[in-house]
Amino acid sequence: MIARADRAQQRLCTQYRRLVGKSKHHNTIVVAIARMLIGYVWETLREAQPS
């Protein structure tokens, strides 16, 4: 789980910096990062559930 969190952190940071570099509006960046983050959370919870 820690490895997954580390990969997610790296990817979110890269995405954030890329969007800032494109001069996107702050709210647009926040929503994009939040959307990616909820995807990671959903995937982690889905894998944790017994099938």
PDB file of N, CA and C in Angstrom:
ATOM      1  N   MET A   1       0.824  -1.186   0.000  1.00  0.00           N
ATOM      2  CA  MET A   1       0.000   0.000   0.000  1.00  0.00           C
ATOM      3  C   MET A   1       0.874   1.258   0.000  1.00  0.00           C
ATOM      4  N   ILE A   2       1.988   1.205   0.717  1.00  0.00           N
ATOM      5  CA  ILE A   2       2.873   2.369   0.768  1.00  0.00           C
ATOM      6  C   ILE A   2       3.474   2.636  -0.607  1.00  0.00           C
ATOM      7  N   ALA A   3       3.821   1.584  -1.312  1.00  0.00           N
ATOM      8  CA  ALA A   3       4.376   1.752  -2.657  1.00  0.00           C
ATOM      9  C   ALA A   3       3.343   2.390  -3.586  1.00  0.00           C
ATOM     10  N   ARG A   4       2.085   1.972  -3.456  1.00  0.00           N
ATOM     11  CA  ARG A   4       1.017   2.546  -4.273  1.00  0.00           C
ATOM     12  C   ARG A   4       0.831   4.037  -3.947  1.00  0.00           C
ATOM     13  N   ALA A   5       0.878   4.358  -2.664  1.00  0.00           N
ATOM     14  CA  ALA A   5       0.726   5.758  -2.242  1.00  0.00           C
ATOM     15  C   ALA A   5       1.890   6.607  -2.758  1.00  0.00           C
ATOM     16  N   ASP A   6       3.080   6.041  -2.747  1.00  0.00           N
ATOM     17  CA  ASP A   6       4.242   6.762  -3.241  1.00  0.00           C
ATOM     18  C   ASP A   6       4.124   7.038  -4.736  1.00  0.00           C
ATOM     19  N   ARG A   7       3.700   6.031  -5.492  1.00  0.00           N
ATOM     20  CA  ARG A   7       3.500   6.224  -6.943  1.00  0.00           C
ATOM     21  C   ARG A   7       2.413   7.265  -7.211  1.00  0.00           C
ATOM     22  N   ALA A   8       1.346   7.209  -6.429  1.00  0.00           N
ATOM     23  CA  ALA A   8       0.256   8.175  -6.601  1.00  0.00           C
ATOM     24  C   ALA A   8       0.749   9.582  -6.303  1.00  0.00           C
ATOM     25  N   GLN A   9       1.538   9.725  -5.241  1.00  0.00           N
ATOM     26  CA  GLN A   9       2.076  11.038  -4.880  1.00  0.00           C
ATOM     27  C   GLN A   9       2.940  11.596  -6.001  1.00  0.00           C
ATOM     28  N   GLN A  10       3.786  10.761  -6.556  1.00  0.00           N
ATOM     29  CA  GLN A  10       4.652  11.211  -7.652  1.00  0.00           C
ATOM     30  C   GLN A  10       3.825  11.632  -8.860  1.00  0.00           C
ATOM     31  N   ARG A  11       2.830  10.838  -9.191  1.00  0.00           N
ATOM     32  CA  ARG A  11       2.004  11.149 -10.361  1.00  0.00           C
ATOM     33  C   ARG A  11       1.174  12.421 -10.145  1.00  0.00           C
ATOM     34  N   LEU A  12       0.617  12.588  -8.938  1.00  0.00           N
ATOM     35  CA  LEU A  12      -0.166  13.788  -8.632  1.00  0.00           C
ATOM     36  C   LEU A  12       0.715  15.032  -8.667  1.00  0.00           C
ATOM     37  N   CYS A  13       1.924  14.920  -8.135  1.00  0.00           N
ATOM     38  CA  CYS A  13       2.850  16.056  -8.139  1.00  0.00           C
ATOM     39  C   CYS A  13       3.231  16.437  -9.565  1.00  0.00           C
ATOM     40  N   THR A  14       3.496  15.433 -10.390  1.00  0.00           N
ATOM     41  CA  THR A  14       3.846  15.686 -11.790  1.00  0.00           C
ATOM     42  C   THR A  14       2.688  16.375 -12.513  1.00  0.00           C
ATOM     43  N   GLN A  15       1.481  15.874 -12.290  1.00  0.00           N
ATOM     44  CA  GLN A  15       0.300  16.456 -12.925  1.00  0.00           C
ATOM     45  C   GLN A  15       0.094  17.902 -12.471  1.00  0.00           C
ATOM     46  N   TYR A  16       0.249  18.134 -11.172  1.00  0.00           N
ATOM     47  CA  TYR A  16       0.089  19.479 -10.631  1.00  0.00           C
ATOM     48  C   TYR A  16       1.075  20.447 -11.283  1.00  0.00           C
ATOM     49  N   ARG A  17       2.330  20.048 -11.327  1.00  0.00           N
ATOM     50  CA  ARG A  17       3.359  20.927 -11.903  1.00  0.00           C
ATOM     51  C   ARG A  17       3.117  21.167 -13.394  1.00  0.00           C
ATOM     52  N   ARG A  18       2.640  20.138 -14.092  1.00  0.00           N
ATOM     53  CA  ARG A  18       2.354  20.286 -15.519  1.00  0.00           C
ATOM     54  C   ARG A  18       1.228  21.291 -15.745  1.00  0.00           C
ATOM     55  N   LEU A  19       0.182  21.198 -14.916  1.00  0.00           N
ATOM     56  CA  LEU A  19      -0.945  22.115 -15.069  1.00  0.00           C
ATOM     57  C   LEU A  19      -0.561  23.545 -14.679  1.00  0.00           C
ATOM     58  N   VAL A  20       0.255  23.701 -13.650  1.00  0.00           N
ATOM     59  CA  VAL A  20       0.739  25.028 -13.265  1.00  0.00           C
ATOM     60  C   VAL A  20       1.581  25.613 -14.396  1.00  0.00           C
ATOM     61  N   GLY A  21       2.400  24.767 -15.005  1.00  0.00           N
ATOM     62  CA  GLY A  21       3.229  25.213 -16.123  1.00  0.00           C
ATOM     63  C   GLY A  21       2.418  25.656 -17.330  1.00  0.00           C
ATOM     64  N   LYS A  22       1.218  25.098 -17.470  1.00  0.00           N
ATOM     65  CA  LYS A  22       0.337  25.498 -18.569  1.00  0.00           C
ATOM     66  C   LYS A  22      -0.499  26.718 -18.211  1.00  0.00           C
ATOM     67  N   SER A  23      -0.258  27.291 -17.034  1.00  0.00           N
ATOM     68  CA  SER A  23      -0.968  28.483 -16.543  1.00  0.00           C
ATOM     69  C   SER A  23      -2.469  28.257 -16.419  1.00  0.00           C
ATOM     70  N   LYS A  24      -2.825  27.062 -15.960  1.00  0.00           N
ATOM     71  CA  LYS A  24      -4.238  26.773 -15.720  1.00  0.00           C
ATOM     72  C   LYS A  24      -4.698  27.514 -14.463  1.00  0.00           C
ATOM     73  N   HIS A  25      -5.985  27.794 -14.399  1.00  0.00           N
ATOM     74  CA  HIS A  25      -6.574  28.450 -13.235  1.00  0.00           C
ATOM     75  C   HIS A  25      -6.453  27.534 -12.019  1.00  0.00           C
ATOM     76  N   HIS A  26      -6.254  28.129 -10.858  1.00  0.00           N
ATOM     77  CA  HIS A  26      -6.066  27.366  -9.623  1.00  0.00           C
ATOM     78  C   HIS A  26      -7.199  26.373  -9.373  1.00  0.00           C
ATOM     79  N   ASN A  27      -8.435  26.804  -9.560  1.00  0.00           N
ATOM     80  CA  ASN A  27      -9.568  25.904  -9.307  1.00  0.00           C
ATOM     81  C   ASN A  27      -9.580  24.722 -10.273  1.00  0.00           C
ATOM     82  N   THR A  28      -9.180  24.930 -11.495  1.00  0.00           N
ATOM     83  CA  THR A  28      -9.097  23.859 -12.476  1.00  0.00           C
ATOM     84  C   THR A  28      -8.076  22.821 -12.035  1.00  0.00           C
ATOM     85  N   ILE A  29      -6.944  23.294 -11.533  1.00  0.00           N
ATOM     86  CA  ILE A  29      -5.895  22.396 -11.055  1.00  0.00           C
ATOM     87  C   ILE A  29      -6.379  21.592  -9.861  1.00  0.00           C
ATOM     88  N   VAL A  30      -7.029  22.250  -8.914  1.00  0.00           N
ATOM     89  CA  VAL A  30      -7.523  21.574  -7.712  1.00  0.00           C
ATOM     90  C   VAL A  30      -8.524  20.481  -8.079  1.00  0.00           C
ATOM     91  N   VAL A  31      -9.432  20.767  -8.986  1.00  0.00           N
ATOM     92  CA  VAL A  31     -10.433  19.785  -9.390  1.00  0.00           C
ATOM     93  C   VAL A  31      -9.774  18.613 -10.123  1.00  0.00           C
ATOM     94  N   ALA A  32      -8.808  18.886 -10.973  1.00  0.00           N
ATOM     95  CA  ALA A  32      -8.131  17.820 -11.704  1.00  0.00           C
ATOM     96  C   ALA A  32      -7.373  16.895 -10.745  1.00  0.00           C
ATOM     97  N   ILE A  33      -6.686  17.462  -9.785  1.00  0.00           N
ATOM     98  CA  ILE A  33      -5.934  16.660  -8.821  1.00  0.00           C
ATOM     99  C   ILE A  33      -6.891  15.893  -7.917  1.00  0.00           C
ATOM    100  N   ALA A  34      -7.968  16.516  -7.490  1.00  0.00           N
ATOM    101  CA  ALA A  34      -8.960  15.833  -6.647  1.00  0.00           C
ATOM    102  C   ALA A  34      -9.583  14.658  -7.396  1.00  0.00           C
ATOM    103  N   ARG A  35      -9.842  14.840  -8.673  1.00  0.00           N
ATOM    104  CA  ARG A  35     -10.421  13.758  -9.471  1.00  0.00           C
ATOM    105  C   ARG A  35      -9.469  12.580  -9.575  1.00  0.00           C
ATOM    106  N   MET A  36      -8.189  12.860  -9.788  1.00  0.00           N
ATOM    107  CA  MET A  36      -7.196  11.786  -9.835  1.00  0.00           C
ATOM    108  C   MET A  36      -7.070  11.101  -8.478  1.00  0.00           C
ATOM    109  N   LEU A  37      -7.085  11.887  -7.418  1.00  0.00           N
ATOM    110  CA  LEU A  37      -6.936  11.343  -6.070  1.00  0.00           C
ATOM    111  C   LEU A  37      -8.097  10.421  -5.715  1.00  0.00           C
ATOM    112  N   ILE A  38      -9.305  10.820  -6.035  1.00  0.00           N
ATOM    113  CA  ILE A  38     -10.460   9.968  -5.731  1.00  0.00           C
ATOM    114  C   ILE A  38     -10.398   8.679  -6.544  1.00  0.00           C
ATOM    115  N   GLY A  39      -9.818   8.733  -7.731  1.00  0.00           N
ATOM    116  CA  GLY A  39      -9.627   7.524  -8.517  1.00  0.00           C
ATOM    117  C   GLY A  39      -8.686   6.554  -7.829  1.00  0.00           C
ATOM    118  N   TYR A  40      -7.613   7.062  -7.254  1.00  0.00           N
ATOM    119  CA  TYR A  40      -6.679   6.212  -6.522  1.00  0.00           C
ATOM    120  C   TYR A  40      -7.344   5.613  -5.286  1.00  0.00           C
ATOM    121  N   VAL A  41      -8.110   6.423  -4.579  1.00  0.00           N
ATOM    122  CA  VAL A  41      -8.797   5.937  -3.381  1.00  0.00           C
ATOM    123  C   VAL A  41      -9.798   4.847  -3.761  1.00  0.00           C
ATOM    124  N   TRP A  42     -10.572   5.086  -4.810  1.00  0.00           N
ATOM    125  CA  TRP A  42     -11.568   4.113  -5.250  1.00  0.00           C
ATOM    126  C   TRP A  42     -10.907   2.791  -5.637  1.00  0.00           C
ATOM    127  N   GLU A  43      -9.800   2.870  -6.384  1.00  0.00           N
ATOM    128  CA  GLU A  43      -9.103   1.668  -6.804  1.00  0.00           C
ATOM    129  C   GLU A  43      -8.557   0.893  -5.598  1.00  0.00           C
ATOM    130  N   THR A  44      -8.011   1.600  -4.637  1.00  0.00           N
ATOM    131  CA  THR A  44      -7.467   0.954  -3.440  1.00  0.00           C
ATOM    132  C   THR A  44      -8.570   0.274  -2.643  1.00  0.00           C
ATOM    133  N   LEU A  45      -9.692   0.941  -2.465  1.00  0.00           N
ATOM    134  CA  LEU A  45     -10.798   0.348  -1.720  1.00  0.00           C
ATOM    135  C   LEU A  45     -11.402  -0.837  -2.458  1.00  0.00           C
ATOM    136  N   ARG A  46     -11.476  -0.741  -3.754  1.00  0.00           N
ATOM    137  CA  ARG A  46     -12.034  -1.828  -4.559  1.00  0.00           C
ATOM    138  C   ARG A  46     -11.177  -3.093  -4.453  1.00  0.00           C
ATOM    139  N   GLU A  47      -9.872  -2.917  -4.462  1.00  0.00           N
ATOM    140  CA  GLU A  47      -8.979  -4.059  -4.349  1.00  0.00           C
ATOM    141  C   GLU A  47      -8.971  -4.643  -2.938  1.00  0.00           C
ATOM    142  N   ALA A  48      -9.278  -3.823  -1.938  1.00  0.00           N
ATOM    143  CA  ALA A  48      -9.259  -4.278  -0.548  1.00  0.00           C
ATOM    144  C   ALA A  48     -10.498  -5.098  -0.196  1.00  0.00           C
ATOM    145  N   GLN A  49     -11.573  -4.966  -0.965  1.00  0.00           N
ATOM    146  CA  GLN A  49     -12.813  -5.699  -0.675  1.00  0.00           C
ATOM    147  C   GLN A  49     -12.659  -7.164  -1.067  1.00  0.00           C
ATOM    148  N   PRO A  50     -13.151  -8.063  -0.222  1.00  0.00           N
ATOM    149  CA  PRO A  50     -13.112  -9.475  -0.605  1.00  0.00           C
ATOM    150  C   PRO A  50     -14.081  -9.758  -1.748  1.00  0.00           C
ATOM    151  N   SER A  51     -13.676 -10.574  -2.654  1.00  0.00           N
ATOM    152  CA  SER A  51     -14.519 -10.882  -3.817  1.00  0.00           C
ATOM    153  C   SER A  51     -15.450 -12.032  -3.542  1.00  0.00           C
TER     154      SER A  51
END
